[in-house]
Short mmCIF file of C-alpha atoms in Angstrom, two decimals:
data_model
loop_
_atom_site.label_atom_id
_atom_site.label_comp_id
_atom_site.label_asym_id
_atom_site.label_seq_id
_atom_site.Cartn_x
_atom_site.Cartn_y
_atom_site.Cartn_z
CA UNK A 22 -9.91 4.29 5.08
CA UNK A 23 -12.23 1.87 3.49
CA UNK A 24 -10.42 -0.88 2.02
CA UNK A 25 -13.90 -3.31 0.50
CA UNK A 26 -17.18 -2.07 -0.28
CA UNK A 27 -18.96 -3.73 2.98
CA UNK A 28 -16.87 -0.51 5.06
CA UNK A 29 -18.81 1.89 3.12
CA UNK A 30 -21.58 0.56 5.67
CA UNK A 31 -19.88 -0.16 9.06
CA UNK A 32 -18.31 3.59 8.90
CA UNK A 33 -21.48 5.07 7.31
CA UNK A 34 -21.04 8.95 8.87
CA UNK A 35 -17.38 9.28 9.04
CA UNK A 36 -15.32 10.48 6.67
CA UNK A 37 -14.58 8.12 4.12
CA UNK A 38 -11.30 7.65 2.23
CA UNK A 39 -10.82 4.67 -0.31
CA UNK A 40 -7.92 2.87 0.35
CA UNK A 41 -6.01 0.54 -2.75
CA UNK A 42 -8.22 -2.21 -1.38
CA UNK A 43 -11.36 -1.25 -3.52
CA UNK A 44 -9.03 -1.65 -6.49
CA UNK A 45 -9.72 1.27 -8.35
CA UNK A 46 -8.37 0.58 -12.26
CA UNK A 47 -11.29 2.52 -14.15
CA UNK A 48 -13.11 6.08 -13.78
CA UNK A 49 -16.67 3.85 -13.61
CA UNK A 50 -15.39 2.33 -9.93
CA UNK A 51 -13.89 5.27 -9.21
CA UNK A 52 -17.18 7.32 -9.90
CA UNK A 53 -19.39 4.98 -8.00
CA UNK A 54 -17.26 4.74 -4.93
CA UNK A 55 -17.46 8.76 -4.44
CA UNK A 56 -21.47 8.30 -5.21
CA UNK A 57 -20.92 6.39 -2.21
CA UNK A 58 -19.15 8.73 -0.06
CA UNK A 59 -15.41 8.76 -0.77
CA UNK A 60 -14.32 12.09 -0.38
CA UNK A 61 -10.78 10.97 -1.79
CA UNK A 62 -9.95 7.77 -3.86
CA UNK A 63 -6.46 5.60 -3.85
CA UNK A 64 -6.03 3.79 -7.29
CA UNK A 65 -5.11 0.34 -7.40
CA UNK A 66 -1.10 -0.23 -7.64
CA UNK A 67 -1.71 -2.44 -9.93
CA UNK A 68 -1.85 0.21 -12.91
CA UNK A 69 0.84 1.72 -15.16
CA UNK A 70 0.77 5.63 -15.12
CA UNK A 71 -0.91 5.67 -18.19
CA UNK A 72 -3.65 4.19 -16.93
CA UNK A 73 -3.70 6.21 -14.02
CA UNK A 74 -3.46 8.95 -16.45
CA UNK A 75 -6.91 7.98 -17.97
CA UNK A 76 -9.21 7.94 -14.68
CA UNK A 77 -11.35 11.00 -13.99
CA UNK A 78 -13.11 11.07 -10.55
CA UNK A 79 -15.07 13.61 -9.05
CA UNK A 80 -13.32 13.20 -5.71
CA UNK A 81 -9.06 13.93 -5.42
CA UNK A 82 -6.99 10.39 -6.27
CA UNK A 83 -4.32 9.07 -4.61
CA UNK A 84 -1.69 6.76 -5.97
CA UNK A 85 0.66 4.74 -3.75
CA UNK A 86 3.98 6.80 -3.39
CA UNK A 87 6.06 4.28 -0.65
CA UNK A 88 4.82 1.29 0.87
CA UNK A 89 4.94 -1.88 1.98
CA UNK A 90 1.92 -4.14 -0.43
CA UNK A 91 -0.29 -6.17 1.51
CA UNK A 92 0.45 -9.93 -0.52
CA UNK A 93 -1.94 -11.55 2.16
CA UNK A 94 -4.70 -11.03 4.88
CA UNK A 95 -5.44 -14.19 6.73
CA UNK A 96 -7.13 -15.10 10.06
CA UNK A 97 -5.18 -18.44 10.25
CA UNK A 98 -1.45 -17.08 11.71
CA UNK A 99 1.38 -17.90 9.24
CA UNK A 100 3.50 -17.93 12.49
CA UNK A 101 2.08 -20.63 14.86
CA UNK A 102 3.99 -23.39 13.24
CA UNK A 103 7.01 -21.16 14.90
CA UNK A 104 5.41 -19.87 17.94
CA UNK A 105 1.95 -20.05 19.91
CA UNK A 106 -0.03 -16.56 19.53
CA UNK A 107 0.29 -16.70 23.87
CA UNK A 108 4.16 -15.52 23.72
CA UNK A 109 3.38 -13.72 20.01
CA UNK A 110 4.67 -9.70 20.04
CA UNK A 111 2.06 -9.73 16.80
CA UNK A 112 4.74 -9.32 14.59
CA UNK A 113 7.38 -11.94 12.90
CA UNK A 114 9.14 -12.91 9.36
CA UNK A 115 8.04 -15.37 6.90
CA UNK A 116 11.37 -16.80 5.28
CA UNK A 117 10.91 -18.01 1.61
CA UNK A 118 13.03 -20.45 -0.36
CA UNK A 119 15.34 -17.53 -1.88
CA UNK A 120 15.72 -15.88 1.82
CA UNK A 121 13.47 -13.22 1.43
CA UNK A 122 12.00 -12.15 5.12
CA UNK A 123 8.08 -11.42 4.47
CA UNK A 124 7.00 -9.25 7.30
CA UNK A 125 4.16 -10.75 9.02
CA UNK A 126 1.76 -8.29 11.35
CA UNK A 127 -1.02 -9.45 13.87
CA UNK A 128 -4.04 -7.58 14.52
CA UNK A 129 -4.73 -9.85 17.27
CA UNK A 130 -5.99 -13.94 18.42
CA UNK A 131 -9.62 -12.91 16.75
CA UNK A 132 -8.32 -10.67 13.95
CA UNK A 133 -6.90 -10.82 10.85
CA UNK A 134 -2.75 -11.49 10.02
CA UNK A 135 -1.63 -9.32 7.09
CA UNK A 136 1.88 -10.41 5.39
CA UNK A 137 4.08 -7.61 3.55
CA UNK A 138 5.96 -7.42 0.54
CA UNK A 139 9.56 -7.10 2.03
CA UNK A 140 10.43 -4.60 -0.78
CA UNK A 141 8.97 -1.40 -0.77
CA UNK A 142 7.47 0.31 -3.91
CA UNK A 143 9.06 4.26 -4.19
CA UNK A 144 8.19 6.87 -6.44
CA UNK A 145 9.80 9.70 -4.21
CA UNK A 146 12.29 10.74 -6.11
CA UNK A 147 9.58 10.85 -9.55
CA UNK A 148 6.79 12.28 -7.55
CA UNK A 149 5.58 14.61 -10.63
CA UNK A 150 4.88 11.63 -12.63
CA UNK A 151 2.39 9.93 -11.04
CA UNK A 152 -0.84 11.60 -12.50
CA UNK A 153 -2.63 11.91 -9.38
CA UNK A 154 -3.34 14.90 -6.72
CA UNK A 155 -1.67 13.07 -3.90
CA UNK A 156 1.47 10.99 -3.34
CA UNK A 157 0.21 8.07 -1.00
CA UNK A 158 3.20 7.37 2.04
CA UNK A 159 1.92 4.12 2.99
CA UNK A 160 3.75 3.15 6.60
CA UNK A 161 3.07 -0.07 8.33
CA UNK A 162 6.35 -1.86 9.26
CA UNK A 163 8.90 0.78 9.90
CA UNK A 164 9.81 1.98 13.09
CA UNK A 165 9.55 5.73 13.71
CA UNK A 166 13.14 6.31 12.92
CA UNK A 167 12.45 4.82 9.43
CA UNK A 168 9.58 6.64 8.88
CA UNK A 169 11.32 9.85 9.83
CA UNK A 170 13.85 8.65 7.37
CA UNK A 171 11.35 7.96 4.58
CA UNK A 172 10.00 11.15 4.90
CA UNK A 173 12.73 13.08 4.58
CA UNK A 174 13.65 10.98 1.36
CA UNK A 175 10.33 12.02 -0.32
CA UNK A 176 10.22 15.64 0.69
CA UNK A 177 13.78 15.96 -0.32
CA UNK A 178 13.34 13.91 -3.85
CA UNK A 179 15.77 11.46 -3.44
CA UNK A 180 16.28 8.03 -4.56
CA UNK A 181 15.87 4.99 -2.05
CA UNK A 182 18.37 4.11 0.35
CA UNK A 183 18.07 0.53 -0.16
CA UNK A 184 16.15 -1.97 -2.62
CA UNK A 185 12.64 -0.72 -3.84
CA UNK A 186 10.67 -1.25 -6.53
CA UNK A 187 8.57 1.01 -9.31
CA UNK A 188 5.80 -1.84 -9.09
CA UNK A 189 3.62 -1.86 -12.84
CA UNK A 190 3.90 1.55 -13.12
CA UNK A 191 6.52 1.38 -16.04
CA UNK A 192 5.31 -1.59 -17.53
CA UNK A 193 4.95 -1.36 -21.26
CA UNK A 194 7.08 1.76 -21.39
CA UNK A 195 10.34 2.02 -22.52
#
């Protein structure tokens, strides 16, 4: 999954997803990314359903369905004021002045540090409204048994078992 333009080169002959990194908000970007070889394109989740509604691409969209956002991607660890990267597990919290825990996960000492939003957005239970061809499960901080969880959430059409969020996609609507 390509998440920036430069990937389009360094995975030139695979197949090629866009992921909500390319920030897809208009049928232009989304028809130039499939002239560049996205056979399937995730909008940004950063639009309202309407304006998901309005982008045409020649390639099947995506639209983020569960997930954990990326707020950050940073080579400099968030963590080492806490721990040295020797002893790191590549994974820790970032506590913020209201006690929210920001998950925090390490690709390793030379690669990049991503930190989460620690609420999930979940359209599960309103899967037919999202004007796209596929519902996006986005899992990187669960552990199996959540993700078996999750799943069973979204294939049953439930509502969340815990805080979530709807992101923009309502905004403006009443």
């Amino acid at each position: 999954m390509a998440e920036n333009i430069a990937q389009f080169t360094t995975l030139e002959g695979l197949p090629l997803a866009g992921g909500f990194g390319l920030n897809v908000t208009n049928p232009l970007s989304a028809k130039e990314y499939a002239a560049l070889g996205a056979r399937m394109l995730t909008l940004s989740p950063e639009l309202t359903l309407e304006d998901m509604a309005r982008i045409s691409a020649p390639v099947p969209v995506l639209a983020l369905a569960y997930g954990h956002m990326p707020l950050m991607l940073t080579r400099a660890c968030p963590l080492q004021n806490v721990r040295d990267c020797g002893g790191c597990d590549r994974k820790g919290e970032l506590l913020d002045r209201k006690g929210m825990r920001f998950p925090v996960r390490c690709s390793g000492p030379a690669g990049a540090r991503t930190v989460y939003n620690p609420i999930p957005i979940y359209m599960g239970d309103r899967l037919k409204e999202l004007p796209v061809e596929l519902p996006l499960l986005y899992f990187t901080i669960e552990t199996a048994a959540r993700v078996r969880e999750v799943l069973a959430l979204v294939r049953e059409g439930l509502p969340f078992d815990g805080p979530f969020t709807r992101g923009l996609y309502y905004k403006g609507t009443n």
